[in-house]
PDB file of C-alpha atoms in Angstrom:
ATOM      1  CA  UNK A   1      -1.456  19.363  17.747  1.00  0.00           C
ATOM      2  CA  UNK A   2      -2.773  22.914  17.552  1.00  0.00           C
ATOM      3  CA  UNK A   3      -4.631  23.931  20.699  1.00  0.00           C
ATOM      4  CA  UNK A   4      -7.486  26.228  21.579  1.00  0.00           C
ATOM      5  CA  UNK A   5      -8.599  26.988  18.044  1.00  0.00           C
ATOM      6  CA  UNK A   6     -12.093  27.283  16.633  1.00  0.00           C
ATOM      7  CA  UNK A   7     -13.058  25.412  13.460  1.00  0.00           C
ATOM      8  CA  UNK A   8     -16.214  25.852  11.407  1.00  0.00           C
ATOM      9  CA  UNK A   9     -16.686  22.891   9.074  1.00  0.00           C
ATOM     10  CA  UNK A  10     -18.856  22.564   6.014  1.00  0.00           C
ATOM     11  CA  UNK A  11     -20.707  19.226   5.841  1.00  0.00           C
ATOM     12  CA  UNK A  12     -21.726  18.105   2.339  1.00  0.00           C
ATOM     13  CA  UNK A  13     -18.695  17.534   0.136  1.00  0.00           C
ATOM     14  CA  UNK A  14     -16.327  18.156   3.047  1.00  0.00           C
ATOM     15  CA  UNK A  15     -17.085  15.617   5.776  1.00  0.00           C
ATOM     16  CA  UNK A  16     -19.145  13.107   3.772  1.00  0.00           C
ATOM     17  CA  UNK A  17     -17.206  12.688   0.496  1.00  0.00           C
ATOM     18  CA  UNK A  18     -13.581  13.469   1.275  1.00  0.00           C
ATOM     19  CA  UNK A  19     -13.671  16.844  -0.452  1.00  0.00           C
ATOM     20  CA  UNK A  20     -15.381  15.775  -3.677  1.00  0.00           C
ATOM     21  CA  UNK A  21     -18.490  17.512  -5.005  1.00  0.00           C
ATOM     22  CA  UNK A  22     -21.536  15.267  -4.745  1.00  0.00           C
ATOM     23  CA  UNK A  23     -22.239  15.723  -8.440  1.00  0.00           C
ATOM     24  CA  UNK A  24     -18.902  14.118  -9.231  1.00  0.00           C
ATOM     25  CA  UNK A  25     -19.301  11.388  -6.612  1.00  0.00           C
ATOM     26  CA  UNK A  26     -22.666  10.357  -8.021  1.00  0.00           C
ATOM     27  CA  UNK A  27     -21.273  10.420 -11.563  1.00  0.00           C
ATOM     28  CA  UNK A  28     -18.757   7.752 -10.540  1.00  0.00           C
ATOM     29  CA  UNK A  29     -21.709   5.578  -9.525  1.00  0.00           C
ATOM     30  CA  UNK A  30     -23.152   6.037 -13.014  1.00  0.00           C
ATOM     31  CA  UNK A  31     -19.794   5.099 -14.519  1.00  0.00           C
ATOM     32  CA  UNK A  32     -19.879   1.879 -12.503  1.00  0.00           C
ATOM     33  CA  UNK A  33     -23.531   0.837 -12.781  1.00  0.00           C
ATOM     34  CA  UNK A  34     -24.942   2.639 -15.847  1.00  0.00           C
ATOM     35  CA  UNK A  35     -21.823   3.358 -17.915  1.00  0.00           C
ATOM     36  CA  UNK A  36     -23.705   4.145 -21.132  1.00  0.00           C
ATOM     37  CA  UNK A  37     -25.005   7.400 -19.597  1.00  0.00           C
ATOM     38  CA  UNK A  38     -24.093  10.625 -21.370  1.00  0.00           C
ATOM     39  CA  UNK A  39     -22.235  12.926 -18.965  1.00  0.00           C
ATOM     40  CA  UNK A  40     -23.877  16.176 -20.056  1.00  0.00           C
ATOM     41  CA  UNK A  41     -27.327  14.571 -19.798  1.00  0.00           C
ATOM     42  CA  UNK A  42     -26.431  13.404 -16.304  1.00  0.00           C
ATOM     43  CA  UNK A  43     -25.308  16.921 -15.313  1.00  0.00           C
ATOM     44  CA  UNK A  44     -28.669  18.276 -16.452  1.00  0.00           C
ATOM     45  CA  UNK A  45     -30.541  15.584 -14.516  1.00  0.00           C
ATOM     46  CA  UNK A  46     -28.449  16.288 -11.405  1.00  0.00           C
ATOM     47  CA  UNK A  47     -29.213  20.026 -11.530  1.00  0.00           C
ATOM     48  CA  UNK A  48     -32.928  19.480 -12.177  1.00  0.00           C
ATOM     49  CA  UNK A  49     -33.136  17.050  -9.260  1.00  0.00           C
ATOM     50  CA  UNK A  50     -31.459  19.484  -6.863  1.00  0.00           C
ATOM     51  CA  UNK A  51     -33.852  22.247  -7.924  1.00  0.00           C
ATOM     52  CA  UNK A  52     -36.818  19.928  -7.487  1.00  0.00           C
ATOM     53  CA  UNK A  53     -35.719  18.896  -4.007  1.00  0.00           C
ATOM     54  CA  UNK A  54     -35.173  22.523  -3.042  1.00  0.00           C
ATOM     55  CA  UNK A  55     -38.751  23.421  -3.960  1.00  0.00           C
ATOM     56  CA  UNK A  56     -40.608  20.317  -2.718  1.00  0.00           C
ATOM     57  CA  UNK A  57     -41.373  18.885   0.711  1.00  0.00           C
ATOM     58  CA  UNK A  58     -39.975  15.481  -0.224  1.00  0.00           C
ATOM     59  CA  UNK A  59     -37.277  15.640   2.457  1.00  0.00           C
ATOM     60  CA  UNK A  60     -38.524  16.109   6.028  1.00  0.00           C
ATOM     61  CA  UNK A  61     -36.471  16.672   9.205  1.00  0.00           C
ATOM     62  CA  UNK A  62     -36.689  12.916   9.884  1.00  0.00           C
ATOM     63  CA  UNK A  63     -35.478  11.778   6.451  1.00  0.00           C
ATOM     64  CA  UNK A  64     -32.286   9.722   6.628  1.00  0.00           C
ATOM     65  CA  UNK A  65     -29.446  10.144   4.185  1.00  0.00           C
ATOM     66  CA  UNK A  66     -30.087   6.644   2.858  1.00  0.00           C
ATOM     67  CA  UNK A  67     -33.559   7.845   1.926  1.00  0.00           C
ATOM     68  CA  UNK A  68     -32.146  11.059   0.455  1.00  0.00           C
ATOM     69  CA  UNK A  69     -29.904   9.025  -1.840  1.00  0.00           C
ATOM     70  CA  UNK A  70     -32.850   6.887  -2.949  1.00  0.00           C
ATOM     71  CA  UNK A  71     -34.814  10.009  -3.846  1.00  0.00           C
ATOM     72  CA  UNK A  72     -31.891  11.720  -5.569  1.00  0.00           C
ATOM     73  CA  UNK A  73     -30.949   8.806  -7.793  1.00  0.00           C
ATOM     74  CA  UNK A  74     -34.490   7.746  -8.671  1.00  0.00           C
ATOM     75  CA  UNK A  75     -35.355  11.362  -9.521  1.00  0.00           C
ATOM     76  CA  UNK A  76     -32.287  11.678 -11.723  1.00  0.00           C
ATOM     77  CA  UNK A  77     -33.278   8.487 -13.532  1.00  0.00           C
ATOM     78  CA  UNK A  78     -36.807   9.857 -13.984  1.00  0.00           C
ATOM     79  CA  UNK A  79     -35.404  13.017 -15.574  1.00  0.00           C
ATOM     80  CA  UNK A  80     -33.066  11.018 -17.827  1.00  0.00           C
ATOM     81  CA  UNK A  81     -35.867   8.739 -19.019  1.00  0.00           C
ATOM     82  CA  UNK A  82     -38.089  11.741 -19.706  1.00  0.00           C
ATOM     83  CA  UNK A  83     -35.281  13.331 -21.703  1.00  0.00           C
ATOM     84  CA  UNK A  84     -34.879  10.062 -23.593  1.00  0.00           C
ATOM     85  CA  UNK A  85     -38.607   9.997 -24.389  1.00  0.00           C
ATOM     86  CA  UNK A  86     -38.225  13.533 -25.720  1.00  0.00           C
ATOM     87  CA  UNK A  87     -35.550  12.196 -28.079  1.00  0.00           C
ATOM     88  CA  UNK A  88     -32.679  13.871 -26.270  1.00  0.00           C
ATOM     89  CA  UNK A  89     -29.329  12.077 -26.189  1.00  0.00           C
ATOM     90  CA  UNK A  90     -28.925  10.523 -22.743  1.00  0.00           C
ATOM     91  CA  UNK A  91     -27.144   7.240 -23.486  1.00  0.00           C
ATOM     92  CA  UNK A  92     -27.807   3.727 -24.755  1.00  0.00           C
ATOM     93  CA  UNK A  93     -29.782   2.170 -21.885  1.00  0.00           C
ATOM     94  CA  UNK A  94     -33.406   1.181 -21.467  1.00  0.00           C
ATOM     95  CA  UNK A  95     -35.787   1.816 -18.571  1.00  0.00           C
ATOM     96  CA  UNK A  96     -35.283  -1.624 -16.998  1.00  0.00           C
ATOM     97  CA  UNK A  97     -31.505  -1.169 -16.920  1.00  0.00           C
ATOM     98  CA  UNK A  98     -31.858   2.336 -15.499  1.00  0.00           C
ATOM     99  CA  UNK A  99     -34.253   1.279 -12.716  1.00  0.00           C
ATOM    100  CA  UNK A 100     -32.020  -1.592 -11.668  1.00  0.00           C
ATOM    101  CA  UNK A 101     -28.956   0.642 -11.709  1.00  0.00           C
ATOM    102  CA  UNK A 102     -30.769   3.215  -9.564  1.00  0.00           C
ATOM    103  CA  UNK A 103     -31.000   0.838  -6.609  1.00  0.00           C
ATOM    104  CA  UNK A 104     -27.430  -0.387  -7.052  1.00  0.00           C
ATOM    105  CA  UNK A 105     -26.069   3.146  -7.234  1.00  0.00           C
ATOM    106  CA  UNK A 106     -27.870   4.280  -4.076  1.00  0.00           C
ATOM    107  CA  UNK A 107     -26.535   1.304  -2.099  1.00  0.00           C
ATOM    108  CA  UNK A 108     -22.988   1.790  -3.369  1.00  0.00           C
ATOM    109  CA  UNK A 109     -23.050   5.524  -2.649  1.00  0.00           C
ATOM    110  CA  UNK A 110     -24.363   4.939   0.850  1.00  0.00           C
ATOM    111  CA  UNK A 111     -21.432   2.657   1.649  1.00  0.00           C
ATOM    112  CA  UNK A 112     -19.025   5.274   0.292  1.00  0.00           C
ATOM    113  CA  UNK A 113     -20.664   7.824   2.596  1.00  0.00           C
ATOM    114  CA  UNK A 114     -20.310   5.540   5.609  1.00  0.00           C
ATOM    115  CA  UNK A 115     -16.603   5.172   4.862  1.00  0.00           C
ATOM    116  CA  UNK A 116     -16.044   8.907   4.358  1.00  0.00           C
ATOM    117  CA  UNK A 117     -17.958  10.031   7.437  1.00  0.00           C
ATOM    118  CA  UNK A 118     -16.171   7.498   9.625  1.00  0.00           C
ATOM    119  CA  UNK A 119     -12.848   8.878   8.388  1.00  0.00           C
ATOM    120  CA  UNK A 120     -14.051  12.394   9.214  1.00  0.00           C
ATOM    121  CA  UNK A 121     -15.397  11.294  12.588  1.00  0.00           C
ATOM    122  CA  UNK A 122     -11.981  10.067  13.686  1.00  0.00           C
ATOM    123  CA  UNK A 123     -10.446  13.405  12.734  1.00  0.00           C
ATOM    124  CA  UNK A 124     -13.177  15.389  14.497  1.00  0.00           C
ATOM    125  CA  UNK A 125     -12.805  13.356  17.687  1.00  0.00           C
ATOM    126  CA  UNK A 126      -9.077  14.019  17.657  1.00  0.00           C
ATOM    127  CA  UNK A 127      -9.507  17.717  16.905  1.00  0.00           C
ATOM    128  CA  UNK A 128     -12.220  18.227  19.529  1.00  0.00           C
ATOM    129  CA  UNK A 129      -9.915  17.139  22.348  1.00  0.00           C
ATOM    130  CA  UNK A 130      -8.315  20.579  22.463  1.00  0.00           C
ATOM    131  CA  UNK A 131     -10.307  22.719  20.002  1.00  0.00           C
ATOM    132  CA  UNK A 132     -13.837  24.036  19.554  1.00  0.00           C
ATOM    133  CA  UNK A 133     -15.661  22.821  16.427  1.00  0.00           C
ATOM    134  CA  UNK A 134     -18.945  23.801  14.779  1.00  0.00           C
ATOM    135  CA  UNK A 135     -20.812  23.056  11.560  1.00  0.00           C
ATOM    136  CA  UNK A 136     -22.215  25.413   8.905  1.00  0.00           C
ATOM    137  CA  UNK A 137     -24.016  23.732   6.016  1.00  0.00           C
ATOM    138  CA  UNK A 138     -26.389  24.191   3.102  1.00  0.00           C
ATOM    139  CA  UNK A 139     -28.736  21.261   3.665  1.00  0.00           C
ATOM    140  CA  UNK A 140     -32.322  20.093   3.258  1.00  0.00           C
ATOM    141  CA  UNK A 141     -33.588  20.517   6.836  1.00  0.00           C
ATOM    142  CA  UNK A 142     -32.666  17.005   8.007  1.00  0.00           C
ATOM    143  CA  UNK A 143     -29.030  17.566   8.930  1.00  0.00           C
ATOM    144  CA  UNK A 144     -29.456  16.612  12.588  1.00  0.00           C
ATOM    145  CA  UNK A 145     -30.992  13.291  11.523  1.00  0.00           C
ATOM    146  CA  UNK A 146     -28.079  12.701   9.139  1.00  0.00           C
ATOM    147  CA  UNK A 147     -25.497  13.550  11.805  1.00  0.00           C
ATOM    148  CA  UNK A 148     -27.056  10.975  14.145  1.00  0.00           C
ATOM    149  CA  UNK A 149     -27.140   8.453  11.295  1.00  0.00           C
ATOM    150  CA  UNK A 150     -23.373   8.706  10.829  1.00  0.00           C
ATOM    151  CA  UNK A 151     -22.544   9.135  14.540  1.00  0.00           C
ATOM    152  CA  UNK A 152     -21.413  12.722  14.043  1.00  0.00           C
ATOM    153  CA  UNK A 153     -23.930  14.217  16.477  1.00  0.00           C
ATOM    154  CA  UNK A 154     -22.703  15.636  19.793  1.00  0.00           C
ATOM    155  CA  UNK A 155     -19.363  16.555  18.202  1.00  0.00           C
ATOM    156  CA  UNK A 156     -20.247  20.159  17.325  1.00  0.00           C
ATOM    157  CA  UNK A 157     -20.724  23.102  19.635  1.00  0.00           C
ATOM    158  CA  UNK A 158     -23.324  24.514  17.274  1.00  0.00           C
ATOM    159  CA  UNK A 159     -24.886  23.434  13.972  1.00  0.00           C
ATOM    160  CA  UNK A 160     -26.145  26.082  11.549  1.00  0.00           C
ATOM    161  CA  UNK A 161     -28.172  24.607   8.683  1.00  0.00           C
ATOM    162  CA  UNK A 162     -29.409  26.731   5.791  1.00  0.00           C
ATOM    163  CA  UNK A 163     -32.914  25.252   5.708  1.00  0.00           C
ATOM    164  CA  UNK A 164     -33.342  25.966   9.422  1.00  0.00           C
ATOM    165  CA  UNK A 165     -32.065  29.559   9.485  1.00  0.00           C
ATOM    166  CA  UNK A 166     -33.230  30.773   6.061  1.00  0.00           C
ATOM    167  CA  UNK A 167     -29.747  31.768   4.874  1.00  0.00           C
ATOM    168  CA  UNK A 168     -27.724  29.882   2.273  1.00  0.00           C
ATOM    169  CA  UNK A 169     -24.088  29.987   1.351  1.00  0.00           C
ATOM    170  CA  UNK A 170     -22.419  31.827  -0.285  1.00  0.00           C
ATOM    171  CA  UNK A 171     -24.140  34.483   1.846  1.00  0.00           C
ATOM    172  CA  UNK A 172     -21.510  35.222   4.479  1.00  0.00           C
ATOM    173  CA  UNK A 173     -24.297  35.947   6.980  1.00  0.00           C
ATOM    174  CA  UNK A 174     -24.668  32.223   7.653  1.00  0.00           C
ATOM    175  CA  UNK A 175     -21.069  32.090   8.836  1.00  0.00           C
ATOM    176  CA  UNK A 176     -21.522  35.286  10.832  1.00  0.00           C
ATOM    177  CA  UNK A 177     -24.487  33.668  12.586  1.00  0.00           C
ATOM    178  CA  UNK A 178     -22.377  30.699  13.712  1.00  0.00           C
ATOM    179  CA  UNK A 179     -19.535  32.979  14.798  1.00  0.00           C
ATOM    180  CA  UNK A 180     -21.914  35.159  16.824  1.00  0.00           C
ATOM    181  CA  UNK A 181     -23.458  32.107  18.477  1.00  0.00           C
ATOM    182  CA  UNK A 182     -20.005  31.117  19.681  1.00  0.00           C
ATOM    183  CA  UNK A 183     -19.216  34.602  20.942  1.00  0.00           C
ATOM    184  CA  UNK A 184     -16.260  35.100  18.619  1.00  0.00           C
ATOM    185  CA  UNK A 185     -14.794  37.426  16.023  1.00  0.00           C
ATOM    186  CA  UNK A 186     -14.156  36.160  12.463  1.00  0.00           C
ATOM    187  CA  UNK A 187     -10.411  36.495  12.996  1.00  0.00           C
ATOM    188  CA  UNK A 188     -10.709  33.848  15.734  1.00  0.00           C
ATOM    189  CA  UNK A 189     -12.149  31.254  13.351  1.00  0.00           C
ATOM    190  CA  UNK A 190     -10.798  28.700  10.849  1.00  0.00           C
ATOM    191  CA  UNK A 191     -13.291  27.681   8.148  1.00  0.00           C
ATOM    192  CA  UNK A 192     -12.851  24.303   6.448  1.00  0.00           C
ATOM    193  CA  UNK A 193     -14.744  23.502   3.247  1.00  0.00           C
ATOM    194  CA  UNK A 194     -14.608  21.964  -0.210  1.00  0.00           C
ATOM    195  CA  UNK A 195     -16.223  24.818  -2.153  1.00  0.00           C
ATOM    196  CA  UNK A 196     -14.291  27.938  -3.109  1.00  0.00           C
ATOM    197  CA  UNK A 197     -17.562  29.730  -3.931  1.00  0.00           C
ATOM    198  CA  UNK A 198     -19.677  28.648  -0.965  1.00  0.00           C
ATOM    199  CA  UNK A 199     -17.113  28.195   1.809  1.00  0.00           C
ATOM    200  CA  UNK A 200     -13.779  29.842   1.145  1.00  0.00           C
ATOM    201  CA  UNK A 201     -14.744  33.179  -0.418  1.00  0.00           C
ATOM    202  CA  UNK A 202     -17.433  34.193   2.112  1.00  0.00           C
ATOM    203  CA  UNK A 203     -15.240  33.105   5.029  1.00  0.00           C
ATOM    204  CA  UNK A 204     -12.296  35.048   3.625  1.00  0.00           C
ATOM    205  CA  UNK A 205     -14.500  38.124   3.163  1.00  0.00           C
ATOM    206  CA  UNK A 206     -15.413  38.021   6.839  1.00  0.00           C
ATOM    207  CA  UNK A 207     -11.769  37.750   7.882  1.00  0.00           C
ATOM    208  CA  UNK A 208     -11.638  34.060   8.798  1.00  0.00           C
ATOM    209  CA  UNK A 209      -8.681  31.792   8.095  1.00  0.00           C
ATOM    210  CA  UNK A 210      -9.616  29.413   5.273  1.00  0.00           C
ATOM    211  CA  UNK A 211      -8.754  25.757   4.662  1.00  0.00           C
ATOM    212  CA  UNK A 212      -9.781  24.299   1.304  1.00  0.00           C
ATOM    213  CA  UNK A 213     -10.028  20.537   0.959  1.00  0.00           C
ATOM    214  CA  UNK A 214      -9.294  20.048  -2.711  1.00  0.00           C
ATOM    215  CA  UNK A 215     -11.202  17.246  -4.396  1.00  0.00           C
ATOM    216  CA  UNK A 216     -13.092  16.714  -7.640  1.00  0.00           C
ATOM    217  CA  UNK A 217     -14.962  19.899  -8.478  1.00  0.00           C
ATOM    218  CA  UNK A 218     -18.334  20.276 -10.175  1.00  0.00           C
ATOM    219  CA  UNK A 219     -17.013  23.319 -11.991  1.00  0.00           C
ATOM    220  CA  UNK A 220     -15.571  22.729 -15.437  1.00  0.00           C
ATOM    221  CA  UNK A 221     -13.209  25.699 -15.166  1.00  0.00           C
ATOM    222  CA  UNK A 222     -10.081  26.174 -13.062  1.00  0.00           C
ATOM    223  CA  UNK A 223     -10.640  27.359  -9.481  1.00  0.00           C
ATOM    224  CA  UNK A 224      -9.445  30.785  -8.318  1.00  0.00           C
ATOM    225  CA  UNK A 225      -7.550  29.948  -5.113  1.00  0.00           C
ATOM    226  CA  UNK A 226      -6.594  33.511  -4.169  1.00  0.00           C
ATOM    227  CA  UNK A 227      -8.793  33.389  -1.039  1.00  0.00           C
ATOM    228  CA  UNK A 228      -7.359  30.062   0.170  1.00  0.00           C
ATOM    229  CA  UNK A 229      -4.968  30.209   3.134  1.00  0.00           C
ATOM    230  CA  UNK A 230      -4.311  26.464   3.388  1.00  0.00           C
ATOM    231  CA  UNK A 231      -4.935  23.673   0.889  1.00  0.00           C
ATOM    232  CA  UNK A 232      -5.323  20.031   1.894  1.00  0.00           C
ATOM    233  CA  UNK A 233      -6.267  16.842   0.069  1.00  0.00           C
ATOM    234  CA  UNK A 234      -7.389  14.730   3.048  1.00  0.00           C
ATOM    235  CA  UNK A 235      -9.584  15.951   5.899  1.00  0.00           C
ATOM    236  CA  UNK A 236      -7.278  14.376   8.491  1.00  0.00           C
ATOM    237  CA  UNK A 237      -4.581  16.894   7.517  1.00  0.00           C
ATOM    238  CA  UNK A 238      -6.520  19.578   9.403  1.00  0.00           C
ATOM    239  CA  UNK A 239      -5.208  18.148  12.659  1.00  0.00           C
ATOM    240  CA  UNK A 240      -1.557  18.613  11.726  1.00  0.00           C
ATOM    241  CA  UNK A 241      -1.667  21.980   9.919  1.00  0.00           C
ATOM    242  CA  UNK A 242       0.759  24.585  11.234  1.00  0.00           C
ATOM    243  CA  UNK A 243      -1.415  27.665  11.652  1.00  0.00           C
ATOM    244  CA  UNK A 244       1.495  29.836  12.775  1.00  0.00           C
ATOM    245  CA  UNK A 245       2.184  30.677   9.132  1.00  0.00           C
ATOM    246  CA  UNK A 246      -0.204  30.828   6.237  1.00  0.00           C
ATOM    247  CA  UNK A 247       0.899  28.558   3.405  1.00  0.00           C
ATOM    248  CA  UNK A 248      -1.134  29.834   0.496  1.00  0.00           C
ATOM    249  CA  UNK A 249      -2.443  27.317  -2.015  1.00  0.00           C
ATOM    250  CA  UNK A 250      -1.460  29.733  -4.779  1.00  0.00           C
ATOM    251  CA  UNK A 251       2.134  30.166  -3.547  1.00  0.00           C
ATOM    252  CA  UNK A 252       4.831  28.449  -5.556  1.00  0.00           C
TER     253      UNK A 252
END
């Protein structure tokens, strides 16, 4: 195992989904429980819900992730039904089917999150035996509650959450804040995240080593991996990476 290294992890999409964007993860729930949904209509509902949550006080510091999922899915369904009322093409389902599916999707997604965070927890426990680890995340202001919910609290030296510090990725200042808190230089730090835009590029700009966990992306275009130093497909691979030589994701 590598020793005496410092890792800054992203949370959402990195530690709680196995590297997959939440938009894609939730879509798989629609495919399972409300398969008649139009994908483009869903994408619109997903974006509108995220904007709504960002502007409202729906999520408080005490809100659990189970409750977050309930709000997310029910809000998406609300948007889809409104679009349907406005004669937009959203799929061949009625309100009763959509409301029933909403509850089923939230429960299924919560179990998937339990599985993913437990997998990440085992890796973090292993890594923390000989390395320093911290967390830098765009989140709703309830990240500490969520970390306790999934038994990930007390694993990180510091937690920097966008809603708490007033800085959001891809602003590299949020990473600089975590690095300064730990008394380090960017060159001392390895950043692990699922988003090229929000995690990898700003970390690379600062001079950090970057590890991209490649999963299903929300983007519909190919990713530019030129700022990726290491590419993995499972979070547990972080423990066994050989950091003595950069193996670029874009190398042949």
